[in-house]
Amino acid sequence: MNATSTPLLSIRNLSVTFATGRGPFRAVDKVDLDVAAGELVAIVGESGSGKSVAMLAVMGLLPWTATVTADRLSFDGKDLLALTPRERRKIIGRDLSMIFQEPMSSLNPCFTVGFQLREAMKAHLDLDKTARQKRAVELLDLVGIPEPERRLKAFPHQLSGGMSQRVMIAMALACNPKLIIADEPTTALDVTIQAQILDLLLRLQKDSGVGLVLITHDMGVVAETAQRVCVHYAGQQVEMQDTRGLFRDPHHPYTSALLAALPERASGRILPSIPGVVPGLADRPAGCLFSPRCRFATQTCRTIPPPRAGADLGYALCHTPLVDGHPRALKKLEMPA
Amino acid sequence: MTPTVPQAVMEAIDLAQSYEVTRGLLAKPATVKAVAGISFALAPRSTLAVVGESGSGKSTLARMLTMIEKPGTGALMIDNVDVADADAGTRRRYRGEVQMVFQNPYGSLNPRQTIGAAIEEPLLVNTSLSAAERRERAIDMMKRVGLRPEHHGRYPHMFSGGQRQRIAIARALVLRPKILVLDEPVSALDVSVRAQVLNLLVELQESLGVAYVFVSHDLGVVRHMADEVMVMYLGRAVEHGPRDAIFDDPRHPYTRALMSATPVADPEAKKERIVLEGELPSPFDPPAGCPFNPRCPLAFDRCRRENPPLEMKSGRMVACWAVD
């Protein structure tokens, strides 16, 4: 999909299935993703779209009830699926790190910020105690926390939400990662603080050339930060395009409806909303998963799972991808045999 | 201050609330001014949006408007009766006129109560209707918010987030209040469901004639819903006026920063970016002069000494020395 250089992270056909009391639940369904160094890719989707689960699978942080399968799941040339847990732990937290949402609940309330920041360095870097302390001060300074020496001695409850999120970012940066996965890094924050954190992430990404995967549900954040966007719906990747193209001419009806439902893009008093809700475990439709809510759905859509369109149509998972808002049937040649 | 609108369903005059907080055994208790001098007049069928970040006093304001809390000072007029200092009986009577919808529909419904019982409860407490009449009113209201009558006997866990918010709206409206205070009603909802709930609120306002006080931090939603906008910072209104005046030409530097910080869902939009430094100052120790001066790009000497009053400037009320 992005064949210019060897991607840092390369995922093909990633699926995650959870064993639940009511049978298996496929939370992530055949997702592909490539992220190059220095690239910012956003994954958007509503709750339950599997966007976080897909990235937790990359990090290897899913519980034992999850079954992860993929044709390829490689990071920096290493096959993540074939690694032993010991080898994996050497990469996770060092070359590949994650910023979690809700900084308040991701930091351990019993330890100082400094302790938690130095812990990752102790595990991964060959630094002595004074060097780790020095690095911790540098990191807090880098993420814009005033008086870093004093803040290192603070406990998480003594910091505001924005400060805690900066600490989380500092932790993610501690071991000079090649790729950072940021899961809703600004959702719990106020807009002026959100702007500071996004600027910080963008600056770090430009300066140090790390790859960044930004998981979010906020189309505004996507529009202002990402170079490329993947749209997830009910565990499937329904579209992938560069950001400008996605906002100008969305090819999947879900993307199109999602953009139309934003109050800031609406013209009238009544918003064009998407009827119904995301299908759950019990009511997954036979054909296209979006067909019950799609205004372009045909009988084909309801019965046959859709094929994936080509790069010119945003890899849309749709029988009739939209072009300028109008459905266009895929050529027979593009249909899989 | 805001001129008295004779037909206003609700009018707040200089509402203020402060809390005393003990800070350890030996330290003197500190006073936090959560809300200071808020005034507005709300016309029937209109929507006043209150915008601000956490700590700006929006929720305290909502608690005073719904009479959950008595205001520290100031008057709250509902139908031209001051309920701020009224006796318990009057307050109880007028509480039915102002109802509230909370942010989190998961937390505001009792998991062991059927939604029918939840919607009927306000009627049980406040009216003398019979059980059959209550049920009829509840089912009527459920239909209006897009729930089906057979949902009456179900429990909250059987509903999705959007449906639960519909239940909360039905419960708030079942007493037919004149005013609905909505505290971040859609911020816990996904985009597609959010649009459904916003549409419902627009329809209900048209059919029932209810006025909304819409507390939100989401400027996209506010621009869509509001007739009037009040921007709050550290317990004070910094800018207050008609929606178009505020959104097309924001004057207060905080309003401008808030708008420029809000991401726009259009990658081709050109915009100036004002990134504020620092965070909201501690309400225990607010800065001297204008509360916004430590973060303000336009601050000059006077801002550090004197607190600007909320004055009429270019078609809206604004509290800033730098605005002409």
XYZ file of C-alpha atoms in Angstrom:
661
model
C 0.000 0.000 0.000
C 2.921 2.281 0.620
C 5.599 0.625 -1.431
C 8.130 3.470 -1.612
C 10.264 2.304 1.291
C 10.362 -0.630 3.641
C 7.723 0.212 6.211
C 8.589 0.258 9.881
C 5.409 -1.516 10.809
C 3.737 -3.825 8.361
C 0.478 -5.595 9.045
C -1.389 -7.875 6.670
C -4.683 -9.569 7.394
C -4.607 -9.032 11.135
C -7.573 -10.584 12.932
C -8.272 -10.748 16.642
C -10.938 -13.037 18.051
C -12.022 -13.020 21.678
C -13.454 -16.109 23.329
C -16.550 -14.866 25.135
C -19.269 -16.606 27.108
C -21.532 -16.256 24.088
C -19.079 -17.629 21.573
C -16.156 -16.175 19.649
C -16.232 -12.461 18.883
C -14.139 -11.099 16.064
C -13.045 -7.655 17.260
C -10.566 -7.038 14.443
C -11.261 -8.447 11.013
C -8.544 -8.594 8.323
C -6.818 -5.284 8.894
C -3.834 -4.121 6.817
C -1.544 -1.276 7.771
C 1.889 0.032 6.821
C 3.600 2.802 8.693
C 6.899 4.253 7.495
C 9.423 6.055 9.658
C 8.471 9.692 10.101
C 4.902 9.084 9.013
C 1.731 9.933 10.935
C -1.136 7.564 10.279
C -4.486 7.988 12.008
C -6.933 5.198 12.729
C -10.455 6.524 13.196
C -13.560 4.708 14.250
C -16.316 4.742 16.804
C -16.276 2.739 20.016
C -16.279 -0.965 19.270
C -14.626 -0.535 15.882
C -11.584 -2.492 17.010
C -9.105 0.316 16.513
C -7.516 0.022 19.956
C -7.604 -3.777 19.955
C -5.696 -3.928 16.659
C -2.880 -1.829 18.091
C -2.876 -3.690 21.418
C -2.379 -6.839 19.341
C 0.709 -5.235 17.769
C 1.995 -4.399 21.238
C 1.184 -7.926 22.459
C -0.884 -6.559 25.313
C -4.071 -8.536 24.797
C -5.317 -10.991 27.421
C -5.185 -14.762 26.913
C -8.806 -14.853 25.726
C -7.693 -13.189 22.498
C -6.504 -15.128 19.473
C -4.331 -13.053 17.149
C -3.763 -14.207 13.575
C -2.041 -12.377 10.756
C -0.340 -13.107 7.457
C 2.301 -10.616 8.444
C 2.930 -8.653 11.598
C 6.403 -7.259 11.325
C 8.106 -4.369 13.011
C 11.501 -3.053 11.943
C 12.164 -6.255 10.015
C 11.266 -8.578 12.879
C 8.272 -10.897 12.833
C 6.360 -10.017 15.995
C 4.314 -13.218 15.881
C 7.387 -15.468 15.909
C 9.140 -13.755 18.825
C 9.385 -15.392 22.213
C 7.860 -13.321 25.036
C 11.384 -12.509 26.226
C 12.474 -11.192 22.841
C 9.236 -9.282 22.486
C 9.765 -7.526 25.801
C 13.077 -6.214 24.494
C 11.284 -4.393 21.696
C 8.072 -3.338 23.404
C 8.650 -0.221 25.439
C 11.949 0.491 23.700
C 11.609 0.601 19.904
C 7.831 0.395 19.947
C 6.011 2.328 22.626
C 2.481 3.344 23.380
C 0.717 6.338 24.880
C -2.506 5.263 26.517
C -5.687 7.221 26.895
C -6.741 8.483 30.315
C -3.345 9.395 31.756
C -4.839 9.579 35.232
C -5.581 5.868 35.310
C -2.529 4.743 33.341
C 0.008 6.040 35.846
C 0.528 4.082 39.038
C -0.708 6.239 41.942
C 1.692 4.605 44.422
C 4.956 5.654 42.779
C 6.442 8.998 41.901
C 6.473 10.133 38.304
C 10.273 9.972 38.348
C 10.291 6.346 39.487
C 7.904 5.339 36.721
C 9.841 7.276 34.141
C 13.185 5.741 35.179
C 11.736 2.234 35.355
C 11.525 1.829 31.569
C 15.060 3.153 31.147
C 16.346 0.717 33.760
C 14.829 -2.176 31.845
C 15.910 -1.141 28.369
C 18.857 1.232 28.424
C 22.386 0.761 29.602
C 22.466 3.829 31.820
C 23.572 4.204 35.421
C 21.464 5.847 38.097
C 22.699 9.407 37.615
C 22.425 9.139 33.841
C 18.845 7.911 34.159
C 17.973 10.807 36.432
C 19.569 13.234 33.982
C 17.648 11.702 31.092
C 14.376 11.888 33.076
C 14.909 15.604 33.653
C 15.669 16.106 29.952
C 12.533 14.246 28.956
C 10.216 16.274 31.180
C 11.849 19.411 29.874
C 11.318 18.185 26.304
C 7.595 17.647 26.819
C 7.245 21.111 28.314
C 6.894 20.482 32.029
C 8.248 23.384 34.059
C 10.551 22.653 37.018
C 11.299 19.060 35.932
C 13.486 18.199 38.955
C 10.645 18.997 41.332
C 7.986 17.292 39.184
C 9.948 14.048 39.133
C 9.300 13.741 42.858
C 5.563 14.321 42.423
C 2.949 11.609 42.591
C 0.428 11.333 39.736
C -2.434 12.775 41.804
C -0.449 15.978 42.252
C -0.443 16.595 38.491
C -3.210 17.920 36.265
C -4.566 15.889 33.354
C -2.419 17.723 30.816
C 0.699 17.283 32.948
C 0.006 13.561 33.410
C -0.401 13.136 29.663
C 2.944 14.883 29.135
C 4.490 12.433 31.580
C 2.962 9.561 29.585
C 4.492 11.000 26.420
C 7.856 11.398 28.166
C 7.646 7.727 29.203
C 6.882 6.693 25.643
C 9.888 8.692 24.419
C 12.255 7.544 27.154
C 14.048 4.887 25.106
C 14.070 6.714 21.730
C 11.379 4.597 20.070
C 11.084 4.162 16.329
C 7.301 3.976 16.442
C 4.799 5.392 18.902
C 1.205 4.250 19.069
C -0.928 6.952 20.677
C -4.361 5.702 21.734
C -6.717 8.682 22.085
C -3.919 10.762 23.642
C -6.017 13.905 24.003
C -9.549 12.622 24.540
C -9.597 13.272 28.283
C -8.145 16.774 27.941
C -9.513 20.268 27.425
C -9.178 21.787 23.947
C -6.442 24.286 24.767
C -4.412 21.517 26.433
C -5.262 19.178 23.542
C -3.752 21.716 21.155
C -0.556 21.831 23.234
C -0.255 18.031 23.326
C -0.944 17.617 19.591
C 1.633 20.287 18.769
C 4.104 18.483 20.992
C 3.496 15.130 19.291
C 3.780 16.664 15.826
C 6.990 18.471 16.741
C 8.529 15.291 18.142
C 7.488 13.351 15.084
C 9.040 15.936 12.721
C 12.224 16.412 14.744
C 13.065 12.842 15.594
C 11.481 11.080 12.618
C 9.526 8.549 14.637
C 6.526 6.904 13.077
C 3.278 7.719 14.817
C -0.001 5.834 14.808
C -2.755 8.023 16.214
C -5.927 6.254 17.311
C -8.811 8.681 17.646
C -12.513 9.201 17.082
C -12.164 12.929 16.512
C -12.248 13.826 12.804
C -10.980 17.299 13.631
C -7.814 15.905 15.195
C -7.332 13.670 12.150
C -7.736 16.546 9.715
C -5.156 18.642 11.515
C -2.478 16.033 12.130
C -2.504 12.902 9.983
C -0.967 12.267 6.577
C -2.961 9.104 6.008
C -6.188 7.816 7.564
C -7.624 4.352 8.086
C -11.319 4.214 8.876
C -12.506 1.268 10.943
C -16.064 0.063 11.306
C -17.158 -2.942 13.398
C -13.644 -4.397 13.350
C -13.087 -3.971 9.626
C -10.953 -1.477 7.833
C -13.457 0.115 5.480
C -11.285 2.776 3.883
C -7.732 4.046 3.722
C -6.716 7.273 2.000
C -4.449 10.228 2.390
C -6.070 12.796 4.643
C -6.953 15.437 2.074
C -8.478 12.869 -0.267
C -10.525 11.331 2.525
C -12.100 14.616 3.545
C -12.566 15.793 -0.045
C -13.930 12.624 -1.588
C -14.682 9.780 0.832
C -15.178 6.512 -1.044
C -16.844 4.346 1.587
C -20.453 5.255 2.461
C -19.603 4.990 6.176
C -16.809 7.555 5.913
C -19.057 9.799 3.903
C -21.909 9.507 6.430
C -19.541 10.027 9.352
C -18.234 13.256 7.865
C -21.740 14.447 7.037
C -22.874 13.845 10.633
C -20.346 16.311 12.031
C -22.152 19.438 13.230
C -19.337 21.672 11.944
C -19.813 20.380 8.394
C -23.610 20.550 8.467
C -25.637 23.221 6.752
C -29.148 22.695 8.134
C -30.669 22.483 11.602
C -31.144 18.715 11.306
C -27.941 16.723 10.872
C -27.776 13.865 8.370
C -27.346 11.202 11.052
C -26.598 7.533 10.512
C -29.617 5.486 11.614
C -29.171 2.543 13.975
C -26.102 1.432 15.878
C -22.921 -0.573 15.245
C -23.819 -4.287 15.030
C -22.978 -6.334 18.114
C -22.063 -9.957 18.579
C -25.595 -11.237 18.031
C -26.788 -9.144 15.097
C -23.902 -9.170 12.636
C -25.346 -8.926 9.144
C -24.534 -11.557 6.520
C -23.171 -9.289 3.806
C -21.563 -5.909 4.313
C -21.449 -5.018 8.021
C -22.534 -1.459 7.280
C -25.435 -2.468 5.017
C -28.229 -2.085 7.631
C -27.259 1.562 8.148
C -26.138 2.397 4.615
C -28.391 4.508 2.426
C -26.889 3.039 -0.738
C -27.335 -0.613 0.304
C -28.645 -3.039 -2.292
C -29.678 -6.685 -2.085
C -26.110 -7.652 -2.996
C -24.774 -5.642 -0.049
C -27.064 -7.441 2.377
C -26.083 -10.928 1.272
C -22.499 -10.933 -0.073
C -19.516 -9.563 1.860
C -18.014 -6.725 -0.168
C -14.664 -6.918 -1.969
C -11.877 -4.437 -1.376
C -11.517 -1.732 -4.025
C -8.188 -0.542 -5.388
C -5.946 2.284 -4.258
C -7.775 4.801 -6.495
C -10.950 4.153 -4.473
C -9.325 4.292 -1.047
C -9.249 0.480 -0.681
C -12.932 0.885 0.197
C -14.585 -2.282 1.454
C -17.739 -1.782 -0.581
C -19.676 -3.191 -3.525
C -20.354 0.285 -4.836
C -17.715 2.735 -3.606
C -18.657 6.395 -3.814
C -17.063 8.785 -6.257
C -18.031 12.415 -5.598
C -20.809 11.152 -3.373
C -22.330 8.807 -5.953
C -22.062 5.017 -5.847
C -20.137 3.387 -8.663
C -20.223 -0.365 -9.235
C -16.843 -2.075 -9.216
C -15.713 -3.444 -12.560
C -16.164 -7.162 -12.835
C -12.404 -7.522 -13.303
C -11.755 -6.232 -9.806
C -14.070 -8.754 -8.202
C -12.165 -11.576 -6.559
C -12.547 -14.933 -8.249
C -25.469 43.797 32.840
C -27.880 41.960 30.573
C -31.048 44.007 30.117
C -34.120 42.478 31.634
C -36.111 40.627 29.011
C -39.720 40.671 30.220
C -40.684 37.392 28.620
C -37.580 35.496 29.766
C -38.371 32.067 31.252
C -35.224 32.206 33.304
C -33.073 35.085 34.327
C -29.876 34.962 36.303
C -28.711 38.162 37.940
C -25.158 38.249 39.264
C -25.140 34.631 40.365
C -22.115 33.694 42.428
C -21.025 30.724 44.448
C -17.958 30.126 46.527
C -16.879 27.138 48.523
C -14.777 26.969 51.631
C -12.122 24.302 51.444
C -10.037 23.149 54.376
C -6.415 22.686 53.457
C -4.922 20.540 56.176
C -5.021 20.816 59.944
C -3.218 24.073 60.553
C -3.706 25.972 57.328
C -6.451 28.525 57.114
C -9.468 27.343 55.105
C -9.367 28.787 51.616
C -12.266 30.153 49.654
C -12.752 29.087 46.051
C -14.862 31.357 43.920
C -16.395 28.733 41.664
C -18.762 31.143 39.919
C -18.592 34.924 40.101
C -21.233 37.281 38.784
C -23.012 35.404 36.020
C -26.033 37.107 34.448
C -28.185 36.099 31.531
C -31.771 36.035 30.345
C -33.098 32.959 28.616
C -36.003 33.401 26.199
C -38.524 30.594 25.644
C -37.578 28.104 22.913
C -34.039 29.406 22.774
C -30.702 27.821 23.569
C -27.974 29.386 25.648
C -24.693 27.517 25.345
C -22.207 27.758 28.186
C -18.691 27.021 26.985
C -15.582 26.565 29.061
C -12.872 24.149 30.036
C -12.782 22.048 33.171
C -12.590 24.283 36.216
C -14.392 27.139 34.518
C -17.430 26.819 36.785
C -19.901 25.526 34.194
C -21.060 22.634 36.321
C -21.467 24.801 39.427
C -23.572 27.150 37.337
C -25.694 24.215 36.145
C -26.202 23.105 39.760
C -27.409 26.559 40.743
C -29.763 26.846 37.781
C -31.372 23.506 38.582
C -31.704 24.525 42.250
C -29.605 21.606 43.398
C -27.573 24.280 45.161
C -28.603 27.650 46.515
C -26.563 30.424 44.956
C -24.165 32.183 47.332
C -25.320 35.592 46.130
C -27.425 36.885 43.277
C -30.917 36.191 42.049
C -32.359 33.464 39.896
C -35.704 34.400 38.395
C -37.976 31.760 36.964
C -41.154 33.228 35.472
C -40.198 36.466 37.229
C -40.148 34.866 40.665
C -36.871 34.913 42.545
C -36.196 31.337 43.598
C -32.690 31.934 44.955
C -33.920 33.118 48.321
C -37.370 31.588 48.242
C -38.726 29.230 50.885
C -38.531 25.472 50.442
C -42.096 25.174 49.122
C -41.560 27.666 46.331
C -38.255 26.134 45.383
C -39.865 22.716 45.221
C -42.625 24.033 42.995
C -40.204 25.659 40.570
C -37.816 22.740 40.508
C -40.257 20.994 38.220
C -39.781 23.814 35.717
C -36.046 23.242 35.407
C -34.810 19.739 34.713
C -31.378 18.406 33.981
C -29.741 15.885 31.661
C -26.332 14.675 32.791
C -23.251 13.877 30.811
C -22.955 10.200 31.505
C -26.111 8.232 30.720
C -24.486 5.108 32.192
C -24.061 6.722 35.577
C -27.307 8.653 35.795
C -29.714 5.704 35.521
C -30.307 3.251 38.332
C -29.333 -0.190 36.965
C -31.982 -1.917 39.090
C -34.878 0.258 38.008
C -36.784 -0.355 34.791
C -36.686 2.606 32.472
C -40.445 2.928 32.724
C -40.131 3.383 36.484
C -37.248 5.805 35.999
C -39.283 7.976 33.651
C -42.372 7.815 35.866
C -40.540 8.655 39.069
C -40.625 12.456 38.623
C -44.394 12.201 38.152
C -44.742 10.088 41.283
C -42.819 12.640 43.336
C -44.232 15.843 41.897
C -47.787 15.136 40.761
C -50.845 13.324 42.011
C -51.465 11.357 38.829
C -52.693 7.791 39.085
C -50.449 4.893 38.126
C -52.267 4.447 34.810
C -51.928 8.145 33.962
C -48.271 8.131 34.873
C -47.677 5.168 32.629
C -49.519 6.854 29.803
C -47.459 10.056 30.181
C -44.236 8.036 30.344
C -45.057 6.055 27.213
C -46.045 9.207 25.381
C -42.713 10.769 26.277
C -40.826 7.620 25.307
C -42.410 7.766 21.862
C -41.407 11.398 21.513
C -37.742 10.614 22.166
C -37.739 7.648 19.794
C -38.100 4.753 22.229
C -40.674 2.043 21.707
C -43.476 1.372 24.251
C -42.201 -2.175 24.802
C -38.992 -0.677 26.221
C -41.013 0.372 29.289
C -40.196 -2.708 31.355
C -36.543 -3.075 30.343
C -33.444 -2.248 32.362
C -30.756 0.328 31.482
C -28.095 -2.283 30.638
C -30.232 -3.467 27.727
C -29.775 -0.141 25.920
C -26.951 1.442 23.972
C -25.352 4.730 25.013
C -27.458 6.795 22.635
C -30.668 5.132 23.780
C -29.757 5.697 27.420
C -29.298 9.370 26.700
C -32.777 9.329 25.106
C -34.097 7.776 28.318
C -32.438 10.500 30.376
C -33.970 13.149 28.116
C -37.422 11.533 28.413
C -37.123 11.483 32.190
C -36.119 15.126 32.279
C -38.979 16.177 30.010
C -41.783 14.097 31.501
C -42.715 16.896 33.932
C -42.927 19.242 30.944
C -40.366 21.709 32.261
C -39.883 25.102 30.635
C -36.125 24.824 30.894
C -33.766 21.923 30.344
C -30.190 22.168 31.590
C -28.012 19.820 29.550
C -24.569 19.173 31.019
C -22.351 17.843 28.197
C -25.266 15.741 26.876
C -23.464 14.305 23.852
C -19.811 14.246 24.786
C -19.903 10.573 25.803
C -21.482 9.544 22.494
C -19.989 8.470 19.167
C -20.285 10.769 16.166
C -23.091 8.912 14.394
C -25.157 8.579 17.566
C -24.335 12.140 18.610
C -25.998 13.432 15.457
C -29.148 11.436 16.276
C -29.355 12.875 19.795
C -28.690 16.438 18.625
C -31.462 16.078 16.044
C -33.785 14.813 18.764
C -32.996 17.849 20.932
C -33.742 20.198 18.031
C -37.061 18.445 17.326
C -38.104 18.436 20.984
C -37.341 22.129 21.313
C -39.587 22.852 18.345
C -42.440 20.591 19.459
C -42.395 21.259 23.223
C -41.116 24.828 23.250
C -38.566 24.119 25.939
C -35.554 26.390 26.451
C -32.101 24.859 26.761
C -29.080 25.777 28.793
C -26.499 23.732 26.926
C -23.236 23.227 28.785
C -20.507 21.932 26.513
C -16.862 22.206 25.633
C -17.405 21.088 22.029
C -17.551 24.208 19.900
C -18.770 22.341 16.813
C -21.821 21.161 18.728
C -22.328 24.563 20.342
C -22.273 26.377 17.020
C -24.884 23.963 15.734
C -27.220 24.202 18.725
C -26.921 27.636 20.302
C -28.738 30.915 19.822
C -26.568 32.610 22.400
C -23.139 31.679 23.668
C -21.474 32.429 26.988
C -17.767 31.671 27.306
C -16.590 31.117 30.869
C -13.099 31.264 32.274
C -12.295 30.671 35.933
C -15.862 31.236 37.100
C -16.487 34.402 35.091
C -18.184 35.085 31.799
C -15.514 36.530 29.518
C -17.674 36.854 26.417
C -21.409 36.526 25.968
C -23.514 37.268 22.927
C -25.398 35.996 19.867
C -23.907 32.879 18.320
C -22.933 34.392 14.999
C -21.269 37.395 16.599
C -19.156 35.124 18.800
C -18.252 32.530 16.169
C -17.743 34.850 13.203
C -15.835 37.471 15.096
C -14.654 36.347 18.533
C -13.208 39.271 20.483
C -11.984 38.020 23.826
C -8.471 36.568 23.496
C -9.578 33.457 25.392
C -12.517 32.868 23.039
C -10.146 33.278 20.110
C -7.656 30.841 21.560
C -10.411 28.338 22.308
C -11.654 28.536 18.744
C -8.245 28.264 17.192
C -7.430 25.296 19.441
C -10.531 23.395 18.377
C -9.565 21.043 15.566
C -11.505 21.643 12.357
C -12.545 18.610 10.332
C -11.148 20.040 7.111
C -7.509 19.426 6.258
C -7.524 22.285 3.763
C -8.790 24.899 6.195
C -6.340 27.707 6.749
C -6.392 29.016 10.249
C -4.313 30.972 12.648
C -3.191 28.865 15.499
C -3.052 30.465 18.929
C -1.623 27.913 21.298
C -2.069 29.090 24.856
C 0.755 28.503 27.232
C 0.207 26.980 30.617
C -3.027 25.816 32.146
C -5.980 27.195 34.025
C -4.612 28.867 37.181
C -5.540 27.373 40.532
C -8.905 28.746 41.670
C -7.485 28.968 45.220
C -5.066 31.585 44.090
C -6.501 33.399 41.082
C -4.199 35.946 39.460
C -4.628 39.625 40.304
C -6.490 41.675 37.733
C -7.973 39.819 34.784
C -8.073 36.072 35.514
C -6.790 35.349 31.998
C -3.783 37.690 32.079
C -1.024 35.093 32.751
C -1.902 33.226 29.541
C -3.074 36.144 27.457
C -1.062 37.216 24.398
C -2.477 40.754 24.608
C -1.987 41.369 28.338
C -0.634 44.755 29.383
C -0.173 46.519 32.719
C -3.778 47.331 33.400
C -4.771 43.673 32.955
C -2.506 42.708 35.843
C -4.061 45.293 38.163
C -7.745 45.626 37.378
C -10.317 43.018 36.548
C -12.162 44.091 33.378
C -15.969 44.359 33.677
C -18.285 42.607 31.235
C -19.220 45.427 28.860
C -21.149 45.767 25.638
C -18.611 45.998 22.792
C -19.292 45.314 19.086
C -22.608 43.593 19.604
C -21.684 41.296 22.485
C -20.704 41.475 26.139
C -16.990 41.085 26.600
C -14.693 41.421 29.593
C -11.350 42.567 28.254
C -9.326 45.760 28.470
C -7.737 45.131 25.075
C -11.035 45.008 23.165
C -12.468 48.297 21.901
